[in-house]
mmCIF file of C-alpha atoms in Angstrom:
data_model
loop_
_atom_site.group_PDB
_atom_site.id
_atom_site.type_symbol
_atom_site.label_atom_id
_atom_site.label_comp_id
_atom_site.label_asym_id
_atom_site.label_seq_id
_atom_site.Cartn_x
_atom_site.Cartn_y
_atom_site.Cartn_z
ATOM 1 C CA MET A 86 -26.783 134.963 7.127
ATOM 2 C CA ARG A 87 -28.068 134.969 10.695
ATOM 3 C CA GLN A 88 -26.797 137.515 13.171
ATOM 4 C CA LYS A 89 -24.693 135.966 15.908
ATOM 5 C CA PRO A 90 -25.864 136.522 19.486
ATOM 6 C CA THR A 91 -24.428 139.411 21.496
ATOM 7 C CA VAL A 92 -22.030 138.325 24.241
ATOM 8 C CA LEU A 93 -23.159 139.910 27.497
ATOM 9 C CA ALA A 94 -20.541 138.299 29.760
ATOM 10 C CA ARG A 95 -17.840 135.620 29.810
ATOM 11 C CA GLU A 96 -16.321 133.912 32.817
ATOM 12 C CA ILE A 97 -14.098 130.896 33.417
ATOM 13 C CA VAL A 98 -16.041 128.876 36.011
ATOM 14 C CA ALA A 99 -13.775 125.798 36.261
ATOM 15 C CA SER A 100 -10.274 124.878 35.198
ATOM 16 C CA SER A 101 -8.094 121.775 34.932
ATOM 17 C CA ARG A 102 -4.732 120.897 33.439
ATOM 18 C CA LEU A 103 -6.334 120.329 30.011
ATOM 19 C CA PHE A 104 -9.536 122.375 29.856
ATOM 20 C CA ARG A 105 -11.306 125.428 31.067
ATOM 21 C CA VAL A 106 -15.084 125.676 31.384
ATOM 22 C CA GLU A 107 -16.278 129.032 30.139
ATOM 23 C CA GLU A 108 -19.723 130.373 30.951
ATOM 24 C CA VAL A 109 -21.006 132.699 28.224
ATOM 25 C CA GLN A 110 -24.116 134.834 28.646
ATOM 26 C CA LEU A 111 -25.732 135.629 25.284
ATOM 27 C CA ARG A 112 -28.587 137.716 23.913
ATOM 28 C CA PHE A 113 -30.073 136.489 20.633
ATOM 29 C CA SER A 114 -31.420 138.841 17.957
ATOM 30 C CA ASN A 115 -34.989 138.113 19.108
ATOM 31 C CA GLY A 116 -34.135 139.316 22.645
ATOM 32 C CA VAL A 117 -33.965 135.879 24.288
ATOM 33 C CA GLU A 118 -31.060 135.536 26.726
ATOM 34 C CA ARG A 119 -29.322 132.257 27.541
ATOM 35 C CA THR A 120 -26.252 131.086 29.409
ATOM 36 C CA TYR A 121 -24.043 128.557 27.621
ATOM 37 C CA GLU A 122 -21.108 126.585 28.995
ATOM 38 C CA ARG A 123 -18.328 125.410 26.760
ATOM 39 C CA LEU A 124 -15.006 123.615 27.072
ATOM 40 C CA VAL A 125 -12.084 125.654 25.819
ATOM 41 C CA GLY A 126 -8.578 124.310 25.431
ATOM 42 C CA ARG A 127 -5.638 125.545 27.447
ATOM 43 C CA GLY A 128 -2.675 127.390 26.044
ATOM 44 C CA ALA A 129 -2.210 129.098 22.714
ATOM 45 C CA GLY A 130 -4.531 126.711 20.886
ATOM 46 C CA TYR A 131 -2.312 125.445 18.078
ATOM 47 C CA GLY A 132 -4.855 122.753 17.331
ATOM 48 C CA ALA A 133 -4.718 119.062 16.624
ATOM 49 C CA VAL A 134 -4.315 116.741 13.671
ATOM 50 C CA MET A 135 -5.826 113.346 12.734
ATOM 51 C CA ILE A 136 -4.180 111.238 10.047
ATOM 52 C CA VAL A 137 -5.785 108.776 7.618
ATOM 53 C CA ALA A 138 -2.637 106.869 6.678
ATOM 54 C CA MET A 139 -3.109 104.547 3.706
ATOM 55 C CA ILE A 140 -0.706 101.607 4.007
ATOM 56 C CA ASP A 141 -1.900 100.379 0.594
ATOM 57 C CA ALA A 142 -4.749 101.161 -1.819
ATOM 58 C CA ASP A 143 -7.371 99.511 0.416
ATOM 59 C CA HIS A 144 -6.174 99.785 4.023
ATOM 60 C CA ALA A 145 -5.802 102.648 6.513
ATOM 61 C CA LEU A 146 -3.790 102.351 9.707
ATOM 62 C CA LEU A 147 -5.465 102.364 13.103
ATOM 63 C CA VAL A 148 -3.776 102.609 16.491
ATOM 64 C CA GLU A 149 -4.946 101.223 19.799
ATOM 65 C CA GLU A 150 -4.449 103.307 22.912
ATOM 66 C CA TYR A 151 -5.897 103.686 26.374
ATOM 67 C CA CYS A 152 -8.549 106.442 26.430
ATOM 68 C CA GLY A 153 -9.247 108.085 29.776
ATOM 69 C CA GLY A 154 -12.661 109.337 28.643
ATOM 70 C CA THR A 155 -14.055 105.847 28.102
ATOM 71 C CA ASP A 156 -11.651 104.013 30.455
ATOM 72 C CA GLU A 157 -11.036 101.513 27.647
ATOM 73 C CA TYR A 158 -8.440 100.644 25.032
ATOM 74 C CA GLU A 159 -9.833 102.055 21.797
ATOM 75 C CA LEU A 160 -8.938 101.889 18.115
ATOM 76 C CA SER A 161 -8.733 105.158 16.227
ATOM 77 C CA LEU A 162 -6.665 107.028 13.704
ATOM 78 C CA PRO A 163 -3.269 108.409 14.709
ATOM 79 C CA LYS A 164 -3.703 111.933 16.067
ATOM 80 C CA GLY A 165 -2.169 114.514 18.317
ATOM 81 C CA LEU A 166 -1.525 118.149 19.102
ATOM 82 C CA ILE A 167 0.171 120.550 16.728
ATOM 83 C CA GLU A 168 3.282 121.946 18.407
ATOM 84 C CA PRO A 169 4.035 125.692 18.526
ATOM 85 C CA GLY A 170 5.547 126.786 15.209
ATOM 86 C CA GLU A 171 4.645 123.493 13.497
ATOM 87 C CA ASP A 172 2.391 123.414 10.442
ATOM 88 C CA VAL A 173 -0.431 120.905 10.007
ATOM 89 C CA LEU A 174 1.415 118.593 7.593
ATOM 90 C CA ALA A 175 4.605 118.490 9.679
ATOM 91 C CA ALA A 176 2.521 117.673 12.772
ATOM 92 C CA ALA A 177 0.726 114.902 10.861
ATOM 93 C CA ASP A 178 4.000 113.334 9.749
ATOM 94 C CA ARG A 179 5.473 113.561 13.266
ATOM 95 C CA GLU A 180 2.389 112.076 14.962
ATOM 96 C CA LEU A 181 2.228 109.269 12.401
ATOM 97 C CA LYS A 182 5.872 108.384 13.143
ATOM 98 C CA GLU A 183 5.344 108.578 16.909
ATOM 99 C CA GLU A 184 2.127 106.588 17.082
ATOM 100 C CA ALA A 185 2.231 104.155 14.152
ATOM 101 C CA GLY A 186 5.914 103.927 13.208
ATOM 102 C CA TYR A 187 5.427 105.271 9.669
ATOM 103 C CA GLY A 188 6.282 108.450 7.801
ATOM 104 C CA ALA A 189 4.554 109.642 4.644
ATOM 105 C CA ARG A 190 6.030 110.974 1.421
ATOM 106 C CA GLN A 191 2.651 112.465 0.449
ATOM 107 C CA LEU A 192 0.533 114.474 2.879
ATOM 108 C CA GLU A 193 -2.656 116.343 2.007
ATOM 109 C CA HIS A 194 -4.788 118.488 4.303
ATOM 110 C CA LEU A 195 -8.435 117.527 3.683
ATOM 111 C CA THR A 196 -10.693 119.344 6.133
ATOM 112 C CA GLU A 197 -11.311 120.468 9.681
ATOM 113 C CA LEU A 198 -13.755 118.630 11.971
ATOM 114 C CA SER A 199 -15.200 119.430 15.363
ATOM 115 C CA LEU A 200 -16.298 116.939 17.972
ATOM 116 C CA SER A 201 -19.207 118.648 19.697
ATOM 117 C CA PRO A 202 -19.528 122.247 18.488
ATOM 118 C CA GLY A 203 -22.455 122.859 20.837
ATOM 119 C CA TYR A 204 -20.137 122.907 23.846
ATOM 120 C CA MET A 205 -16.523 122.404 22.708
ATOM 121 C CA SER A 206 -14.292 124.866 20.878
ATOM 122 C CA GLN A 207 -11.652 122.325 19.789
ATOM 123 C CA LYS A 208 -11.272 121.338 16.144
ATOM 124 C CA ILE A 209 -9.036 118.791 14.451
ATOM 125 C CA GLN A 210 -7.343 118.940 11.052
ATOM 126 C CA VAL A 211 -7.773 115.807 8.910
ATOM 127 C CA VAL A 212 -4.768 114.817 6.794
ATOM 128 C CA LEU A 213 -4.458 112.071 4.178
ATOM 129 C CA ALA A 214 -1.053 110.341 4.258
ATOM 130 C CA THR A 215 0.077 108.110 1.399
ATOM 131 C CA ASP A 216 3.309 106.565 0.134
ATOM 132 C CA LEU A 217 4.228 105.395 3.625
ATOM 133 C CA TYR A 218 7.614 104.152 4.807
ATOM 134 C CA GLU A 219 8.713 102.742 8.152
ATOM 135 C CA GLU A 220 10.149 105.280 10.582
ATOM 136 C CA ARG A 221 9.538 105.615 14.293
ATOM 137 C CA LEU A 222 9.975 108.682 16.491
ATOM 138 C CA GLU A 223 9.808 108.693 20.271
ATOM 139 C CA GLY A 224 6.498 110.204 21.372
ATOM 140 C CA ASP A 225 4.839 111.141 24.637
ATOM 141 C CA GLU A 226 2.613 108.052 24.851
ATOM 142 C CA PRO A 227 2.901 106.187 28.179
ATOM 143 C CA GLU A 228 3.120 102.789 26.441
ATOM 144 C CA PRO A 229 3.648 101.482 22.907
ATOM 145 C CA MET A 230 0.552 101.656 20.719
ATOM 146 C CA ARG A 231 -0.632 98.582 18.849
ATOM 147 C CA VAL A 232 -0.992 99.249 15.119
ATOM 148 C CA ASP A 233 -3.873 97.703 13.189
ATOM 149 C CA ARG A 234 -5.457 98.346 9.820
ATOM 150 C CA VAL A 235 -8.945 98.648 8.399
ATOM 151 C CA ASN A 236 -10.122 97.922 4.882
ATOM 152 C CA LEU A 237 -12.032 100.908 3.505
ATOM 153 C CA ARG A 238 -14.650 98.402 2.265
ATOM 154 C CA GLU A 239 -15.375 97.440 5.891
ATOM 155 C CA LEU A 240 -16.216 100.790 7.508
ATOM 156 C CA ALA A 241 -19.756 99.732 8.418
ATOM 157 C CA GLN A 242 -18.324 96.750 10.308
ATOM 158 C CA LEU A 243 -15.714 98.991 11.952
ATOM 159 C CA ALA A 244 -18.509 101.216 13.266
ATOM 160 C CA GLN A 245 -19.925 98.135 15.053
ATOM 161 C CA ASN A 246 -16.584 97.262 16.677
ATOM 162 C CA VAL A 247 -16.856 97.814 20.446
ATOM 163 C CA GLN A 248 -13.256 99.073 20.442
ATOM 164 C CA PHE A 249 -13.969 101.815 17.876
ATOM 165 C CA SER A 250 -16.189 104.703 18.950
ATOM 166 C CA GLU A 251 -14.682 107.968 17.718
ATOM 167 C CA GLY A 252 -17.080 109.648 15.292
ATOM 168 C CA ARG A 253 -14.457 112.027 13.878
ATOM 169 C CA ALA A 254 -12.266 109.085 12.890
ATOM 170 C CA LEU A 255 -15.165 107.318 11.196
ATOM 171 C CA ALA A 256 -16.102 110.500 9.323
ATOM 172 C CA ALA A 257 -12.483 110.942 8.198
ATOM 173 C CA LEU A 258 -12.315 107.355 6.915
ATOM 174 C CA TYR A 259 -15.529 107.753 4.900
ATOM 175 C CA LEU A 260 -14.282 111.076 3.546
ATOM 176 C CA VAL A 261 -11.025 109.494 2.374
ATOM 177 C CA ARG A 262 -12.806 106.501 0.867
ATOM 178 C CA ASP A 263 -15.073 108.803 -1.151
ATOM 179 C CA LEU A 264 -12.179 111.067 -2.171
ATOM 180 C CA LEU A 265 -10.012 108.163 -3.342
ATOM 181 C CA THR A 266 -12.979 106.670 -5.218
ATOM 182 C CA GLN A 267 -13.559 109.988 -7.012
ATOM 183 C CA ARG A 268 -9.886 110.140 -7.944
ATOM 184 C CA GLY A 269 -9.978 106.589 -9.267
ATOM 185 C CA ALA A 270 -7.353 105.505 -6.730
ATOM 186 C CA TYR A 271 -9.772 103.177 -4.933
ATOM 187 C CA GLN A 272 -12.315 100.722 -6.283
ATOM 188 C CA PRO A 273 -15.109 99.944 -3.792
#
């Protein structure tokens, strides 16, 4: 196992409502020193959750929402922040109800993914939701989200869709497809 670099200094160099930019000065085991910048989330850092909600044996739900980062309406999986005191599965069920209008009788935590570990500290918990039923909760979205679905057999085509660009969501869909195939619950 490699020795992590020694932290020589840390400083918040910029701040917004959502993020802080932290400058970290490091010394590596070979003596080389570098300054890194990374985005760190605000607040207590309860994390976030992304849900692969299977509406049937072949189809996962997608939601369409406006994304400030790309200035476009994008398709992705339902996702959101974990509230203080809330566990991952409860957050997944709540976000699924708020964004897609479904609850899940079966929820399973699968893994944790990062977006850009080279400069972002945020991670997201991936949850598989099955045995869905209709139920809507009021969320914090500024407008209703359109709900769509994707066939797990069509993930390569989804990756070419100009409205779908989130790599974590694509990775989660492939992960679920492989997991369900291994379990015999899905036939590619």
